[in-house]
Short mmCIF file of C-alpha atoms in Angstrom, two decimals:
data_model
loop_
_atom_site.label_atom_id
_atom_site.label_comp_id
_atom_site.label_asym_id
_atom_site.label_seq_id
_atom_site.Cartn_x
_atom_site.Cartn_y
_atom_site.Cartn_z
CA MET Z 1 152.46 37.62 97.69
CA ALA Z 2 154.53 38.66 100.56
CA ALA Z 3 155.55 42.53 101.21
CA SER Z 4 159.33 43.01 101.21
CA TYR Z 5 162.18 45.35 102.28
CA LYS Z 6 165.79 45.68 101.31
CA LEU Z 7 169.06 44.98 102.82
CA ASP Z 8 172.15 46.71 102.68
CA ASP Z 9 173.28 44.04 100.27
CA GLY Z 10 170.30 45.48 97.47
CA GLN Z 11 168.32 42.50 97.95
CA CYS Z 12 164.84 42.17 98.72
CA TYR Z 13 163.15 39.59 101.34
CA PRO Z 14 159.34 39.42 102.64
CA THR Z 15 158.45 41.43 105.40
CA ASN Z 16 154.78 39.89 106.63
CA CYS Z 17 155.98 36.48 107.30
CA PHE Z 18 158.13 34.67 109.97
CA PRO Z 19 161.69 35.98 110.21
CA ALA Z 20 164.49 34.66 108.88
CA LYS Z 21 166.89 34.68 111.68
CA SER Z 22 170.39 34.41 109.77
CA LEU Z 23 169.09 37.80 107.59
CA LEU Z 24 167.80 39.68 110.99
CA GLN Z 25 170.35 39.15 113.42
CA PRO Z 26 174.47 40.07 113.16
CA ARG Z 27 176.05 36.66 113.61
CA TYR Z 28 179.91 37.14 113.83
CA GLU Z 29 180.55 41.06 114.24
CA GLU Z 30 180.70 40.47 117.76
CA GLY Z 31 184.11 39.26 118.06
CA ALA Z 32 185.10 35.03 118.84
CA GLY Z 33 184.77 35.48 122.13
CA HIS Z 34 181.00 35.87 121.71
CA TRP Z 35 180.82 33.42 119.15
CA GLN Z 36 182.40 30.74 121.27
CA VAL Z 37 180.40 31.37 123.89
CA ALA Z 38 176.97 31.50 122.04
CA ARG Z 39 177.95 28.07 120.53
CA HIS Z 40 178.54 26.84 123.63
CA ASN Z 41 175.38 27.55 125.13
CA VAL Z 42 173.51 26.04 121.57
CA GLU Z 43 175.65 22.68 122.06
CA LYS Z 44 175.19 22.30 125.81
CA SER Z 45 171.11 22.59 125.07
CA LYS Z 46 171.06 20.29 122.30
CA ALA Z 47 173.22 17.80 124.66
CA GLU Z 48 170.91 18.26 127.32
CA TRP Z 49 167.38 17.59 125.55
CA LEU Z 50 169.30 14.69 123.91
CA LEU Z 51 170.35 12.92 126.95
CA GLY Z 52 167.73 14.62 129.38
CA THR Z 53 170.21 16.14 132.07
CA GLU Z 54 172.67 18.73 132.03
CA ALA Z 55 175.44 16.78 133.18
CA ALA Z 56 175.75 14.58 130.21
CA GLN Z 57 178.23 15.07 127.29
CA PRO Z 58 177.08 12.91 124.53
CA SER Z 59 179.45 11.22 122.13
CA TRP Z 60 178.83 11.40 118.54
CA GLN Z 61 178.53 7.69 118.40
CA GLU Z 62 175.14 7.91 120.96
CA CYS Z 63 173.53 11.22 118.91
CA LEU Z 64 173.98 9.47 115.71
CA ARG Z 65 172.21 6.27 117.45
CA LYS Z 66 169.23 8.42 118.64
CA ALA Z 67 169.36 9.86 114.93
CA GLN Z 68 168.91 6.54 113.39
CA CYS Z 69 166.19 4.85 115.58
CA PRO Z 70 163.54 3.19 113.97
CA ARG Z 71 160.38 5.93 114.23
CA PRO Z 72 157.42 5.85 112.22
CA HIS Z 73 158.47 8.14 109.16
CA LYS Z 74 156.31 10.99 107.57
CA VAL Z 75 156.99 13.09 104.13
CA LEU Z 76 157.60 16.45 104.17
CA ASN Z 77 155.62 17.98 100.97
CA GLY Z 78 154.88 21.45 100.61
CA ALA Z 79 151.19 21.15 101.57
CA LEU Z 80 152.60 20.40 104.93
CA LEU Z 81 155.33 23.05 105.11
CA ILE Z 82 152.11 25.28 104.36
CA LYS Z 83 150.04 23.57 107.51
CA LEU Z 84 152.80 23.87 110.21
CA HIS Z 85 153.87 27.14 109.32
CA HIS Z 86 150.33 28.98 109.28
CA VAL Z 87 150.81 30.56 106.24
CA GLN Z 88 148.57 31.37 102.94
CA THR Z 89 150.78 30.48 100.14
CA PRO Z 90 154.16 29.49 99.73
CA SER Z 91 156.18 32.62 99.10
CA ASP Z 92 154.23 33.62 102.78
CA LEU Z 93 156.71 31.92 104.34
CA CYS Z 94 160.74 32.70 105.06
CA SER Z 95 161.44 30.23 108.33
CA VAL Z 96 161.15 26.46 108.36
CA ASN Z 97 161.40 24.59 111.36
CA ILE Z 98 160.44 20.99 111.12
CA SER Z 99 163.28 19.75 113.92
CA HIS Z 100 162.16 16.40 115.74
CA GLN Z 101 159.45 15.60 113.29
CA ASN Z 102 160.76 12.04 112.14
CA PHE Z 103 160.60 12.76 108.50
CA ALA Z 104 162.70 10.42 106.16
CA LEU Z 105 161.17 10.90 102.67
CA ALA Z 106 160.30 14.54 100.76
CA ARG Z 107 158.72 15.67 97.82
CA GLU Z 108 161.60 17.90 96.71
CA ARG Z 109 159.73 19.49 93.36
CA ASP Z 110 157.17 21.05 95.73
CA PHE Z 111 160.06 23.12 97.17
CA MET Z 112 160.70 25.19 94.62
CA GLN Z 113 157.35 27.15 95.10
CA PHE Z 114 159.06 28.65 98.53
CA ASP Z 115 161.22 31.43 97.31
CA SER Z 116 161.32 33.03 100.42
CA VAL Z 117 162.52 30.56 102.53
CA ALA Z 118 166.04 31.70 103.95
CA TYR Z 119 166.47 29.87 107.16
CA ILE Z 120 165.21 26.12 107.82
CA ASN Z 121 166.10 23.97 111.10
CA ALA Z 122 165.53 20.25 110.41
CA THR Z 123 167.87 18.80 113.11
CA GLU Z 124 166.80 15.54 114.49
CA ASN Z 125 164.87 13.84 111.03
CA LEU Z 126 166.10 11.48 108.70
CA LEU Z 127 166.46 13.74 105.82
CA SER Z 128 169.32 13.86 103.26
CA LEU Z 129 171.43 17.22 102.55
CA GLU Z 130 169.79 17.10 98.80
CA THR Z 131 166.36 17.12 100.22
CA PHE Z 132 166.65 21.09 100.47
CA ARG Z 133 168.81 21.73 97.13
CA ASN Z 134 165.18 23.06 95.38
CA PHE Z 135 164.95 26.08 97.69
CA PRO Z 136 165.84 28.40 95.88
CA GLY Z 137 166.48 31.09 98.19
CA LEU Z 138 168.07 29.14 101.00
CA ARG Z 139 170.71 30.91 103.30
CA GLU Z 140 171.06 28.79 106.35
CA LEU Z 141 170.24 25.08 107.01
CA GLU Z 142 170.55 23.15 110.46
CA LEU Z 143 170.83 19.36 109.64
CA SER Z 144 172.56 17.95 112.71
CA LEU Z 145 171.30 13.97 113.70
CA ASN Z 146 170.21 12.96 110.49
CA GLY Z 147 172.46 9.98 109.68
CA LEU Z 148 173.86 11.66 107.35
CA ARG Z 149 176.80 10.15 105.15
CA ASN Z 150 177.74 9.68 101.13
CA LEU Z 151 176.53 13.31 100.24
CA LYS Z 152 175.59 14.01 96.39
CA ILE Z 153 176.64 17.35 95.94
CA ARG Z 154 175.77 18.89 92.05
CA ILE Z 155 177.92 21.73 90.81
CA GLY Z 156 175.23 24.91 91.10
CA ASP Z 157 173.15 23.04 94.21
CA PHE Z 158 172.98 25.77 97.23
CA PRO Z 159 173.81 29.04 95.56
CA HIS Z 160 172.77 31.24 97.98
CA LEU Z 161 173.67 28.96 101.30
CA GLU Z 162 176.27 30.67 103.81
CA ILE Z 163 175.69 28.88 107.01
CA LEU Z 164 174.89 25.07 107.39
CA ASP Z 165 175.51 22.63 110.49
CA LEU Z 166 175.74 19.30 110.22
CA SER Z 167 176.75 18.31 113.42
CA TYR Z 168 176.10 14.98 114.85
CA ASN Z 169 176.20 12.81 111.60
CA ASN Z 170 178.55 10.30 109.97
CA LEU Z 171 180.31 12.28 107.56
CA SER Z 172 183.21 10.57 105.67
CA PRO Z 173 186.31 12.92 104.40
CA GLU Z 174 185.10 12.54 100.97
CA ASP Z 175 181.72 13.90 101.97
CA VAL Z 176 183.57 17.10 103.76
CA GLN Z 177 185.36 17.71 100.58
CA SER Z 178 182.30 17.62 98.23
CA LEU Z 179 180.90 20.55 100.47
CA GLY Z 180 183.52 22.96 99.02
CA MET Z 181 181.53 22.83 95.76
CA LEU Z 182 179.06 25.57 97.87
CA PRO Z 183 179.82 28.46 96.35
CA HIS Z 184 178.81 30.56 99.08
CA LEU Z 185 179.65 29.06 102.12
CA LYS Z 186 180.91 30.69 105.17
CA VAL Z 187 180.18 28.65 107.92
CA LEU Z 188 180.25 25.36 108.30
CA HIS Z 189 179.50 23.08 111.30
CA LEU Z 190 181.10 19.34 111.33
CA THR Z 191 181.28 18.93 115.18
CA ALA Z 192 180.99 14.80 116.23
CA ASN Z 193 180.95 13.14 113.05
CA GLY Z 194 183.61 10.87 113.96
CA LEU Z 195 185.97 12.47 111.83
CA SER Z 196 189.73 10.75 111.85
CA SER Z 197 191.19 12.76 108.84
CA LEU Z 198 190.83 15.14 106.07
CA PRO Z 199 191.52 15.40 102.24
CA LEU Z 200 195.06 16.45 101.77
CA ASN Z 201 193.84 18.50 98.71
CA LEU Z 202 190.63 19.76 100.76
CA ALA Z 203 190.81 23.31 99.45
CA VAL Z 204 191.52 22.50 95.43
CA THR Z 205 189.65 20.00 93.20
CA GLU Z 206 191.75 17.54 91.41
CA SER Z 207 192.25 19.08 88.44
CA GLY Z 208 193.16 22.40 90.10
CA SER Z 209 190.66 24.47 88.01
CA PHE Z 210 188.53 25.71 90.92
CA PRO Z 211 189.18 26.10 94.37
CA ARG Z 212 186.95 24.26 96.98
CA PHE Z 213 185.60 26.54 99.66
CA PRO Z 214 186.04 29.93 98.23
CA ALA Z 215 184.00 31.72 100.94
CA LEU Z 216 184.50 29.96 104.04
CA GLU Z 217 185.35 31.78 107.00
CA VAL Z 218 184.24 29.64 109.84
CA LEU Z 219 184.80 25.70 110.02
CA LEU Z 220 183.72 23.80 113.41
CA LEU Z 221 185.80 20.67 113.57
CA ASP Z 222 185.24 19.76 117.87
CA ASP Z 223 184.52 16.33 119.19
CA ASN Z 224 186.14 14.56 116.45
CA HIS Z 225 189.23 12.18 116.07
CA LEU Z 226 191.23 14.34 114.22
CA SER Z 227 195.00 13.52 115.91
CA ASP Z 228 197.32 13.74 113.14
CA SER Z 229 199.52 16.56 112.17
CA LYS Z 230 198.41 15.86 108.74
CA VAL Z 231 195.27 17.56 109.56
CA PHE Z 232 196.49 21.00 109.77
CA LEU Z 233 198.45 20.20 106.36
CA SER Z 234 194.73 20.20 105.08
CA LEU Z 235 193.41 23.43 106.49
CA ALA Z 236 196.67 25.12 105.68
CA ASN Z 237 195.20 26.01 102.03
CA LEU Z 238 191.98 27.18 103.15
CA ARG Z 239 191.55 30.73 103.04
#
């Protein structure tokens, strides 16, 4: 098992493994301007990588086609995670990078052993959001360019997830609403999903029994098709 250290929140995290960037770096304390510059640089780098030119500005449709093009598929499992990250045991791993690996399937039951994983970058695969629900300590997930649609989120999924990047997918308004069940989600990236509307009851359930997005602080909706004024009504009830 990995040694551990304690953060200000009183929880312990391993020390002798890859750093979990969402735990070790301050993210939003430096003000809105700093965040906008940092996010712009990330999106610019993503566009340059996708299309091979600094000047290119891809549409969400172009990015989605790149994620969905036929490729040889691989199965993600626990043994492969250990091999890719050069660790001895599942508990030694706390930061996962499987971006651009052409994974389309996963043996999800393996992931419960990876109890130290707090950050996953799974950009540009063909994996579902539900694939990662069995990582018990997951706090940050990057899942852009995976052809996502028809999310199947259950109550109790992702109990510790705080930051979720679903940019450059094909989510529907109903998918956005289902994300509201994530109890500790603070930052949600929905850039370039082709969204033309949002549910009017985005912040509450149909029964009104409990609020959706109870912890949300940052929501990015740039590069969609949200032009109707009703969008502001949808967002008005968010905290």
